[in-house]
Amino acid sequence: MRRYALQLSGHDFEPSSHWSTDIRPVVNELVVRDDVDLLMWDPATDASEIYEQYSLATLMGQIETSAYARLLTTMGQVLAELKQSVSPRLQQQWYLASYLACLDHQSLLNTAAALLSLTVAELKSPTVDADQQLRGLADQARCWLLAAKVSDLQLLATPQPLFKLSQQLLTQVATLDFCCVTGQSRGWQLANDAYWLSQVTSPAFSCDRLQRPTAYRLLRAAHLEHLTD
């Protein structure tokens, strides 16, 4: 079973707290301090990892002049055309998905699919099976964008492709939200990790839900994003 601890930032795997199999108390302390990082150790395999925490300033600097920031602007236009406002939680999820996409160099198509998945789930109200709903919506969005041959330039230049697709996903029957493809789904991973990171202050949050290693480096940033809502 994996164990977790904290260490002072900049150190080379030197735990400054006791190892715990429960990550919750470790995360609770991690998110309110700016001088520690997360350590993971698996005694069964002796695998270990230092998850240095990114600051919000660093993350904003990464995306502020990038295509991901322009995609966020496009999504804002989509919501305006839908005559919907961007809730604080949805905005937090958008930014977290964009941070993850930028740090992992994800394609704009996968990022757009993730943003649409989060948006449609929020507007429809997430189900008790949020993971599967986000997976279905992200996979469908990606397939539609590929089939329609929507280019990166179109994603950034006009909200119309994403507006049309969001209308389709919002009006389809709820059971279709859960239809997904097999295999790896980068769009879903982005949506999933952004969704669960946005729940970092909730008792329901669990790091076991996270799909990508990068997400473990955004725990404190997700907490700070929540505080700025």
XYZ file of N, CA and C in Angstrom:
687
model
N 0.845 -1.202 0.000
C 0.000 0.000 0.000
C 0.876 1.246 0.000
N 0.532 2.192 -0.835
C 1.316 3.425 -0.920
C 1.274 4.207 0.391
N 2.368 4.902 0.629
C 2.448 5.756 1.818
C 2.831 7.162 1.391
N 2.404 8.128 2.188
C 2.583 9.535 1.832
C 3.170 10.309 3.007
N 3.930 11.343 2.661
C 4.517 12.216 3.676
C 4.799 13.570 3.029
N 5.224 14.502 3.851
C 5.632 15.815 3.360
C 7.131 15.959 3.505
N 7.701 16.817 2.679
C 9.096 17.192 2.859
C 9.227 18.678 2.567
N 10.241 19.306 3.133
C 10.488 20.713 2.862
C 10.873 20.882 1.396
N 10.338 21.888 0.768
C 10.579 22.117 -0.659
C 12.071 22.246 -0.948
N 12.485 21.646 -2.060
C 13.873 21.745 -2.475
C 14.769 20.662 -1.919
N 14.255 19.830 -1.037
C 15.066 18.757 -0.466
C 14.996 17.517 -1.359
N 15.901 16.562 -1.110
C 16.002 15.374 -1.945
C 15.472 14.157 -1.194
N 14.171 13.981 -1.192
C 13.485 12.881 -0.551
C 13.896 12.730 0.917
N 13.546 13.754 1.677
C 13.823 13.759 3.111
C 12.528 14.055 3.842
N 11.756 13.027 4.213
C 10.451 13.246 4.857
C 10.574 14.108 6.109
N 9.669 15.080 6.213
C 9.646 15.925 7.408
C 8.428 15.601 8.266
N 7.663 14.573 7.856
C 6.507 14.114 8.631
C 6.493 12.590 8.605
N 5.645 12.006 9.436
C 5.533 10.552 9.462
C 4.846 10.049 8.193
N 5.242 8.848 7.755
C 4.576 8.225 6.616
C 3.170 7.815 7.006
N 2.223 8.013 6.069
C 0.829 7.675 6.331
C 0.243 6.956 5.120
N -0.552 5.930 5.376
C -1.251 5.268 4.274
C -2.503 6.057 3.880
N -2.896 6.994 4.713
C -4.050 7.862 4.434
C -3.531 9.201 3.939
N -3.787 9.499 2.675
C -3.254 10.734 2.099
C -4.036 11.970 2.525
N -5.257 11.774 3.018
C -6.110 12.927 3.333
C -5.467 13.909 4.315
N -4.989 13.469 5.492
C -4.370 14.433 6.415
C -3.097 15.053 5.850
N -2.390 14.293 5.004
C -1.177 14.825 4.386
C -1.540 15.959 3.427
N -2.574 15.739 2.626
C -3.026 16.775 1.694
C -3.558 17.990 2.449
N -4.279 17.746 3.533
C -4.837 18.863 4.318
C -3.739 19.815 4.788
N -2.587 19.259 5.159
C -1.475 20.109 5.581
C -0.743 20.699 4.379
N -0.612 19.910 3.340
C 0.102 20.350 2.140
C -0.511 21.617 1.547
N -1.838 21.669 1.463
C -2.493 22.768 0.739
C -2.460 24.099 1.486
N -2.183 24.071 2.784
C -2.169 25.319 3.544
C -0.754 25.801 3.843
N 0.246 25.097 3.321
C 1.635 25.526 3.488
C 2.257 25.758 2.120
N 3.224 26.661 2.067
C 3.894 26.925 0.792
C 5.365 26.530 0.828
N 5.738 25.730 1.844
C 7.150 25.358 1.992
C 7.362 23.852 1.958
N 6.342 23.097 1.547
C 6.473 21.637 1.540
C 5.971 21.054 0.216
N 6.459 19.858 -0.090
C 6.011 19.103 -1.265
C 5.537 17.727 -0.803
N 4.867 17.018 -1.703
C 4.310 15.704 -1.394
C 5.286 14.592 -1.772
N 5.433 13.620 -0.883
C 6.238 12.424 -1.162
C 5.328 11.217 -1.249
N 5.631 10.320 -2.175
C 4.929 9.041 -2.287
C 5.954 7.929 -2.268
N 5.653 6.852 -1.529
C 6.540 5.693 -1.464
C 5.681 4.431 -1.438
N 6.019 3.476 -2.295
C 5.327 2.189 -2.338
C 6.279 1.124 -1.825
N 6.099 0.647 -0.596
C 7.024 -0.355 -0.022
C 7.082 -1.644 -0.832
N 6.004 -1.981 -1.546
C 5.967 -3.238 -2.295
C 6.941 -3.232 -3.468
N 7.112 -2.082 -4.083
C 7.991 -1.990 -5.257
C 9.187 -1.077 -5.017
N 9.175 -0.384 -3.876
C 10.181 0.618 -3.529
C 10.170 1.802 -4.496
N 9.069 1.959 -5.235
C 8.916 3.137 -6.100
C 8.650 4.352 -5.237
N 9.232 5.469 -5.610
C 9.044 6.701 -4.849
C 8.966 7.882 -5.796
N 8.355 8.955 -5.319
C 8.182 10.129 -6.175
C 8.072 11.369 -5.298
N 8.656 12.459 -5.790
C 8.486 13.768 -5.162
C 7.538 14.565 -6.058
N 6.423 14.997 -5.512
C 5.468 15.802 -6.268
C 5.606 17.260 -5.839
N 6.521 17.944 -6.512
C 6.700 19.364 -6.239
C 5.432 20.111 -6.635
N 5.006 21.029 -5.781
C 3.757 21.741 -6.029
C 3.987 23.028 -6.831
N 3.231 23.157 -7.925
C 3.322 24.370 -8.733
C 2.578 25.517 -8.041
N 3.129 26.710 -8.162
C 2.438 27.893 -7.650
C 1.455 28.389 -8.707
N 0.437 29.112 -8.260
C -0.527 29.671 -9.213
C 0.148 30.657 -10.154
N 1.110 31.402 -9.637
C 1.819 32.371 -10.478
C 2.554 31.662 -11.614
N 3.187 30.537 -11.299
C 3.890 29.765 -12.325
C 2.914 29.229 -13.364
N 1.804 28.699 -12.893
C 0.810 28.123 -13.798
C 0.200 29.188 -14.708
N -0.126 30.327 -14.141
C -0.691 31.409 -14.951
C 0.322 31.890 -15.975
N 1.587 31.943 -15.566
C 2.635 32.341 -16.503
C 2.782 31.365 -17.652
N 2.506 30.087 -17.381
C 2.604 29.053 -18.407
C 1.532 29.227 -19.477
N 0.318 29.597 -19.072
C -0.776 29.576 -20.048
C -1.217 30.948 -20.548
N -0.807 32.049 -19.887
C -1.413 33.340 -20.180
C -1.264 33.783 -21.631
N -0.203 33.406 -22.301
C -0.030 33.793 -23.706
C -0.113 32.581 -24.632
N -0.654 31.491 -24.123
C -0.682 30.246 -24.893
C -2.011 30.061 -25.614
N -2.055 29.048 -26.472
C -3.292 28.699 -27.169
C -4.347 28.214 -26.181
N -3.922 27.664 -25.046
C -4.883 27.190 -24.046
C -5.681 28.366 -23.471
N -5.023 29.494 -23.272
C -5.731 30.680 -22.777
C -6.740 31.162 -23.808
N -6.380 31.113 -25.068
C -7.308 31.525 -26.124
C -8.495 30.568 -26.203
N -8.242 29.290 -25.941
C -9.331 28.317 -25.925
C -10.291 28.607 -24.770
N -9.771 29.038 -23.642
C -10.625 29.428 -22.522
C -11.520 30.603 -22.906
N -10.960 31.548 -23.652
C -11.754 32.680 -24.126
C -12.881 32.196 -25.039
N -12.564 31.262 -25.923
C -13.577 30.689 -26.810
C -14.684 30.017 -26.008
N -14.312 29.274 -24.957
C -15.319 28.616 -24.127
C -16.213 29.642 -23.427
N -15.637 30.767 -23.041
C -16.446 31.826 -22.455
C -17.478 32.345 -23.449
N -17.087 32.444 -24.723
C -18.005 32.886 -25.769
C -19.113 31.851 -25.988
N -18.745 30.577 -25.896
C -19.740 29.506 -26.039
C -20.809 29.633 -24.957
N -20.389 29.824 -23.714
C -21.346 29.970 -22.619
C -22.225 31.191 -22.814
N -21.632 32.272 -23.322
C -22.412 33.483 -23.568
C -23.488 33.219 -24.618
N -23.126 32.478 -25.671
C -24.107 32.163 -26.719
C -25.190 31.223 -26.197
N -24.845 30.396 -25.239
C -25.830 29.509 -24.617
C -26.671 30.250 -23.584
N -26.334 31.537 -23.370
C -27.000 32.360 -22.354
C -26.870 31.729 -20.957
N -25.676 31.240 -20.696
C -25.343 30.655 -19.400
C -24.155 31.404 -18.814
N -24.130 31.502 -17.509
C -22.989 32.133 -16.849
C -21.992 31.049 -16.435
N -20.749 31.459 -16.283
C -19.701 30.529 -15.856
C -19.658 30.533 -14.334
N -20.049 29.438 -13.725
C -20.040 29.362 -12.263
C -18.605 29.347 -11.760
N -18.383 29.767 -10.515
C -17.022 29.720 -9.962
C -16.406 28.323 -10.031
N -17.204 27.284 -9.772
C -16.660 25.930 -9.808
C -16.259 25.532 -11.223
N -17.087 25.890 -12.206
C -16.757 25.550 -13.586
C -15.521 26.307 -14.045
N -15.420 27.571 -13.668
C -14.236 28.339 -14.045
C -12.976 27.728 -13.434
N -13.078 27.290 -12.187
C -11.951 26.627 -11.541
C -11.558 25.372 -12.307
N -12.555 24.574 -12.706
C -12.276 23.353 -13.455
C -11.660 23.660 -14.819
N -12.144 24.689 -15.487
C -11.556 25.097 -16.772
C -10.071 25.393 -16.619
N -9.741 26.196 -15.609
C -8.339 26.570 -15.425
C -7.482 25.366 -15.059
N -7.987 24.505 -14.198
C -7.226 23.324 -13.810
C -6.985 22.410 -15.008
N -8.009 22.231 -15.850
C -7.838 21.423 -17.060
C -6.809 22.053 -17.986
N -6.822 23.378 -18.071
C -5.866 24.078 -18.939
C -4.451 23.984 -18.398
N -4.288 24.091 -17.078
C -2.958 23.920 -16.479
C -2.422 22.521 -16.799
N -3.266 21.513 -16.587
C -2.856 20.138 -16.839
C -2.487 19.930 -18.304
N -3.312 20.483 -19.202
C -3.058 20.329 -20.639
C -1.746 20.986 -21.033
N -1.497 22.167 -20.495
C -0.275 22.900 -20.820
C 0.954 22.158 -20.303
N 0.902 21.707 -19.060
C 2.056 21.034 -18.462
C 2.344 19.695 -19.126
N 1.291 19.013 -19.591
C 1.465 17.708 -20.245
C 1.488 17.809 -21.767
N 1.456 19.052 -22.287
C 1.514 19.292 -23.737
C 0.420 18.526 -24.494
N -0.792 18.601 -23.968
C -1.920 17.948 -24.621
C -2.379 18.758 -25.840
N -2.973 18.070 -26.803
C -3.465 18.747 -28.001
C -4.653 19.640 -27.649
N -4.894 20.642 -28.505
C -6.048 21.516 -28.300
C -7.350 20.734 -28.447
N -7.352 19.720 -29.318
C -8.557 18.920 -29.501
C -8.915 18.178 -28.208
N -7.923 17.546 -27.574
C -8.174 16.861 -26.303
C -8.598 17.851 -25.225
N -7.982 19.014 -25.224
C -8.307 20.029 -24.224
C -9.723 20.543 -24.420
N -10.095 20.794 -25.671
C -11.456 21.252 -25.964
C -12.474 20.193 -25.545
N -12.174 18.920 -25.801
C -13.074 17.839 -25.400
C -13.248 17.816 -23.881
N -12.158 18.027 -23.161
C -12.224 18.051 -21.695
C -13.056 19.226 -21.201
N -12.836 20.400 -21.769
C -13.578 21.589 -21.348
C -15.065 21.443 -21.637
N -15.396 20.868 -22.793
C -16.802 20.639 -23.119
C -17.425 19.615 -22.168
N -16.685 18.568 -21.855
C -17.175 17.552 -20.936
C -17.508 18.165 -19.578
N -16.592 18.947 -19.041
C -16.817 19.600 -17.747
C -18.002 20.556 -17.809
N -18.108 21.278 -18.910
C -19.160 22.282 -19.056
C -20.536 21.642 -19.142
N -20.660 20.640 -20.002
C -21.958 19.982 -20.179
C -22.371 19.271 -18.892
N -21.428 18.608 -18.229
C -21.744 17.929 -16.971
C -22.214 18.936 -15.920
N -21.575 20.096 -15.865
C -21.968 21.123 -14.905
C -23.361 21.652 -15.203
N -23.643 21.915 -16.473
C -24.941 22.478 -16.843
C -26.069 21.455 -16.696
N -25.739 20.176 -16.904
C -26.742 19.129 -16.735
C -26.845 18.677 -15.283
N -25.888 19.057 -14.473
C -25.694 18.595 -13.098
C -25.045 17.215 -13.122
N -23.827 17.118 -12.578
C -23.110 15.840 -12.588
C -23.916 14.738 -11.903
N -23.845 13.544 -12.440
C -24.556 12.404 -11.862
C -23.744 11.805 -10.722
N -24.332 10.799 -10.075
C -23.591 10.110 -9.014
C -22.398 9.370 -9.601
N -22.461 9.078 -10.905
C -21.353 8.407 -11.588
C -20.633 9.440 -12.453
N -20.080 10.458 -11.786
C -19.475 11.583 -12.513
C -18.320 11.137 -13.397
N -17.527 10.172 -12.930
C -16.382 9.701 -13.719
C -16.830 9.193 -15.088
N -17.859 8.347 -15.097
C -18.319 7.755 -16.342
C -19.017 8.791 -17.225
N -19.729 9.723 -16.613
C -20.377 10.768 -17.394
C -19.341 11.647 -18.078
N -18.316 12.052 -17.343
C -17.251 12.866 -17.929
C -16.535 12.109 -19.034
N -16.327 10.797 -18.843
C -15.666 9.978 -19.863
C -16.506 9.948 -21.145
N -17.796 9.681 -20.997
C -18.666 9.614 -22.166
C -18.722 10.935 -22.916
N -18.889 12.025 -22.194
C -18.990 13.331 -22.828
C -17.683 13.731 -23.515
N -16.565 13.469 -22.863
C -15.262 13.819 -23.445
C -14.990 12.999 -24.704
N -15.274 11.702 -24.650
C -15.031 10.841 -25.805
C -15.920 11.234 -26.979
N -17.183 11.534 -26.692
C -18.091 11.944 -27.762
C -17.663 13.266 -28.370
N -17.241 14.198 -27.528
C -16.798 15.500 -28.032
C -15.578 15.336 -28.933
N -14.630 14.520 -28.508
C -13.423 14.306 -29.318
C -13.761 13.649 -30.648
N -14.613 12.635 -30.609
C -14.998 11.953 -31.851
C -15.700 12.905 -32.816
N -16.575 13.743 -32.286
C -17.311 14.692 -33.123
C -16.353 15.696 -33.757
N -15.421 16.224 -32.973
C -14.462 17.205 -33.496
C -13.578 16.588 -34.566
N -13.182 15.330 -34.363
C -12.382 14.641 -35.370
C -13.202 14.402 -36.643
N -14.443 13.929 -36.478
C -15.288 13.645 -37.633
C -15.600 14.908 -38.427
N -15.754 16.026 -37.709
C -16.055 17.298 -38.373
C -14.799 17.985 -38.900
N -13.642 17.380 -38.642
C -12.355 17.913 -39.090
C -12.150 19.366 -38.642
N -12.495 19.605 -37.366
C -12.308 20.942 -36.802
C -10.823 21.132 -36.498
N -10.234 22.171 -37.046
C -8.801 22.430 -36.876
C -8.536 23.229 -35.609
N -7.270 23.258 -35.199
C -6.882 24.087 -34.053
C -7.240 25.545 -34.303
N -7.021 26.017 -35.520
C -7.329 27.406 -35.854
C -8.814 27.694 -35.680
N -9.670 26.765 -36.102
C -11.111 26.960 -35.938
C -11.507 26.979 -34.467
N -10.864 26.136 -33.669
C -11.167 26.115 -32.238
C -10.880 27.455 -31.576
N -9.850 28.136 -32.074
C -9.432 29.406 -31.468
C -10.092 30.622 -32.110
N -10.471 30.495 -33.375
C -10.953 31.659 -34.121
C -12.441 31.919 -33.949
N -13.220 30.873 -33.697
C -14.671 31.045 -33.621
C -15.263 30.071 -32.608
N -16.277 30.490 -31.868
C -16.907 29.578 -30.913
C -17.925 28.638 -31.554
N -18.204 28.807 -32.839
C -19.306 28.077 -33.451
C -19.183 26.557 -33.390
N -18.017 25.935 -33.699
C -17.952 24.467 -33.597
C -18.249 23.964 -32.181
N -17.673 24.613 -31.184
C -17.888 24.179 -29.803
C -19.296 24.517 -29.330
N -19.861 25.611 -29.829
C -21.238 25.975 -29.492
C -22.205 24.933 -30.043
N -22.016 24.568 -31.310
C -22.884 23.572 -31.938
C -22.787 22.234 -31.218
N -21.564 21.835 -30.877
C -21.366 20.561 -30.199
C -21.953 20.587 -28.788
N -21.792 21.690 -28.088
C -22.341 21.787 -26.735
C -23.861 21.699 -26.754
N -24.498 22.302 -27.756
C -25.952 22.188 -27.889
C -26.372 20.736 -28.067
N -25.619 20.024 -28.899
C -25.925 18.617 -29.162
C -25.805 17.789 -27.888
N -24.731 17.991 -27.132
C -24.504 17.213 -25.918
C -25.491 17.582 -24.815
N -25.890 18.846 -24.774
C -26.828 19.286 -23.739
C -28.237 18.765 -23.973
N -28.597 18.557 -25.227
C -29.975 18.153 -25.536
C -30.126 16.643 -25.713
N -29.030 15.895 -25.764
C -29.168 14.447 -25.904
C -29.673 13.848 -24.595
N -30.307 12.688 -24.691
C -30.840 12.057 -23.489
C -29.691 11.662 -22.566
N -29.977 11.667 -21.280
C -28.929 11.480 -20.275
C -28.191 10.158 -20.435
N -28.883 9.121 -20.862
C -28.230 7.811 -20.975
C -27.093 7.835 -21.984
N -27.192 8.702 -22.996
C -26.135 8.786 -24.002
C -24.858 9.421 -23.450
N -24.989 10.160 -22.356
C -23.801 10.794 -21.758
C -22.760 9.768 -21.349
N -23.169 8.528 -21.172
C -22.274 7.505 -20.630
C -21.673 6.623 -21.719
N -21.980 6.919 -22.981
C -21.427 6.139 -24.081
C -19.999 6.596 -24.363
N -19.053 5.685 -24.329
C -17.655 6.071 -24.525
C -16.939 5.021 -25.370
N -15.756 5.371 -25.810
C -14.947 4.456 -26.609
C -14.002 3.701 -25.678
N -13.370 2.664 -26.201
C -12.421 1.901 -25.397
C -11.022 2.497 -25.540
N -10.128 2.053 -24.693
C -8.745 2.521 -24.778
C -8.506 3.798 -23.996
N -7.326 4.356 -24.184
C -6.927 5.571 -23.466
C -7.755 6.758 -23.927
N -8.028 7.648 -23.018
C -8.823 8.828 -23.333
C -8.186 10.041 -22.666
N -7.330 10.731 -23.405
C -6.626 11.886 -22.833
C -7.589 12.998 -22.452
N -8.614 13.214 -23.303
C -9.588 14.252 -22.991
C -10.282 13.975 -21.673
N -10.672 12.697 -21.472
C -11.315 12.353 -20.211
C -10.363 12.511 -19.039
N -9.115 12.120 -19.200
C -8.167 12.257 -18.101
C -8.043 13.717 -17.664
N -7.995 14.622 -18.621
C -7.935 16.046 -18.292
C -9.187 16.478 -17.527
N -10.353 16.076 -18.060
C -11.616 16.455 -17.418
C -11.734 15.836 -16.035
N -11.403 14.560 -15.939
C -11.491 13.850 -14.670
C -10.599 14.484 -13.601
N -9.340 14.736 -13.956
C -8.409 15.280 -12.965
C -8.788 16.698 -12.568
N -9.260 17.499 -13.526
C -9.706 18.857 -13.201
C -10.921 18.804 -12.274
N -11.833 17.885 -12.558
C -13.034 17.753 -11.735
C -12.669 17.391 -10.302
N -11.826 16.366 -10.135
C -11.514 15.922 -8.777
C -10.593 16.894 -8.053
N -9.710 17.550 -8.772
C -8.894 18.581 -8.125
C -9.768 19.720 -7.612
N -10.845 20.011 -8.326
C -11.751 21.083 -7.872
C -12.498 20.675 -6.605
N -12.454 19.379 -6.269
C -13.090 18.879 -5.043
C -12.088 18.703 -3.904
N -10.893 19.270 -4.051
C -9.816 18.972 -3.102
C -10.173 19.354 -1.669
N -11.062 20.323 -1.485
C -11.454 20.726 -0.136
C -12.644 19.931 0.382
N -13.172 19.028 -0.453
C -14.355 18.255 -0.073
C -13.952 16.939 0.577
N -14.740 16.455 1.548
C -14.459 15.140 2.143
C -14.508 14.010 1.113
N -15.194 14.245 -0.009
C -15.310 13.209 -1.041
C -14.048 13.088 -1.884
N -13.120 14.041 -1.761
C -11.914 14.015 -2.583
C -11.035 12.823 -2.244
N -10.501 12.198 -3.300
C -9.549 11.095 -3.119
C -8.511 11.158 -4.232
N -7.243 11.089 -3.865
C -6.181 11.107 -4.871
C -6.237 9.870 -5.759
N -6.896 8.813 -5.280
C -7.027 7.611 -6.100
C -7.817 7.882 -7.370
N -8.588 8.963 -7.384
C -9.378 9.323 -8.565
C -8.520 9.949 -9.661
N -7.354 10.463 -9.298
C -6.522 11.177 -10.261
C -5.852 10.207 -11.223
N -5.787 10.609 -12.497
C -5.275 9.742 -13.545
C -3.836 10.054 -13.949
N -3.436 11.325 -13.898
C -2.146 11.736 -14.422
C -1.224 12.182 -13.283
N 0.065 11.816 -13.328
C 1.000 12.237 -12.281
C 1.040 13.752 -12.080
N 0.863 14.494 -13.173
C 0.903 15.964 -13.071
C -0.154 16.480 -12.110
N -1.285 15.793 -12.024
C -2.373 16.260 -11.162
C -1.939 16.336 -9.701
N -1.028 15.446 -9.293
C -0.550 15.459 -7.909
C 0.273 16.714 -7.607
N 0.733 17.388 -8.648
C 1.531 18.605 -8.460
C 0.653 19.860 -8.410
N -0.667 19.666 -8.577
C -1.584 20.805 -8.583
C -2.506 20.814 -7.375
N -2.201 20.025 -6.362
C -3.080 19.948 -5.196
C -3.188 21.293 -4.485
N -2.047 21.933 -4.230
C -2.094 23.230 -3.550
C -2.711 24.295 -4.445
N -2.372 24.271 -5.726
C -2.952 25.244 -6.659
C -4.455 25.108 -6.736
N -4.956 23.864 -6.724
C -6.403 23.643 -6.752
C -7.059 24.227 -5.512
N -6.415 24.063 -4.372
C -6.939 24.646 -3.123
C -6.960 26.165 -3.212
N -5.906 26.752 -3.740
C -5.845 28.207 -3.851
C -6.877 28.721 -4.858
N -7.081 27.976 -5.948
C -8.113 28.346 -6.919
C -9.479 28.365 -6.235
N -9.718 27.399 -5.358
C -10.998 27.345 -4.642
C -11.167 28.572 -3.735
N -10.084 28.986 -3.104
C -10.153 30.147 -2.204
C -10.446 31.439 -2.944
N -10.077 31.503 -4.249
C -10.283 32.728 -5.013
C -11.640 32.778 -5.688
N -12.463 31.716 -5.525
C -13.804 31.710 -6.132
C -14.625 32.911 -5.647
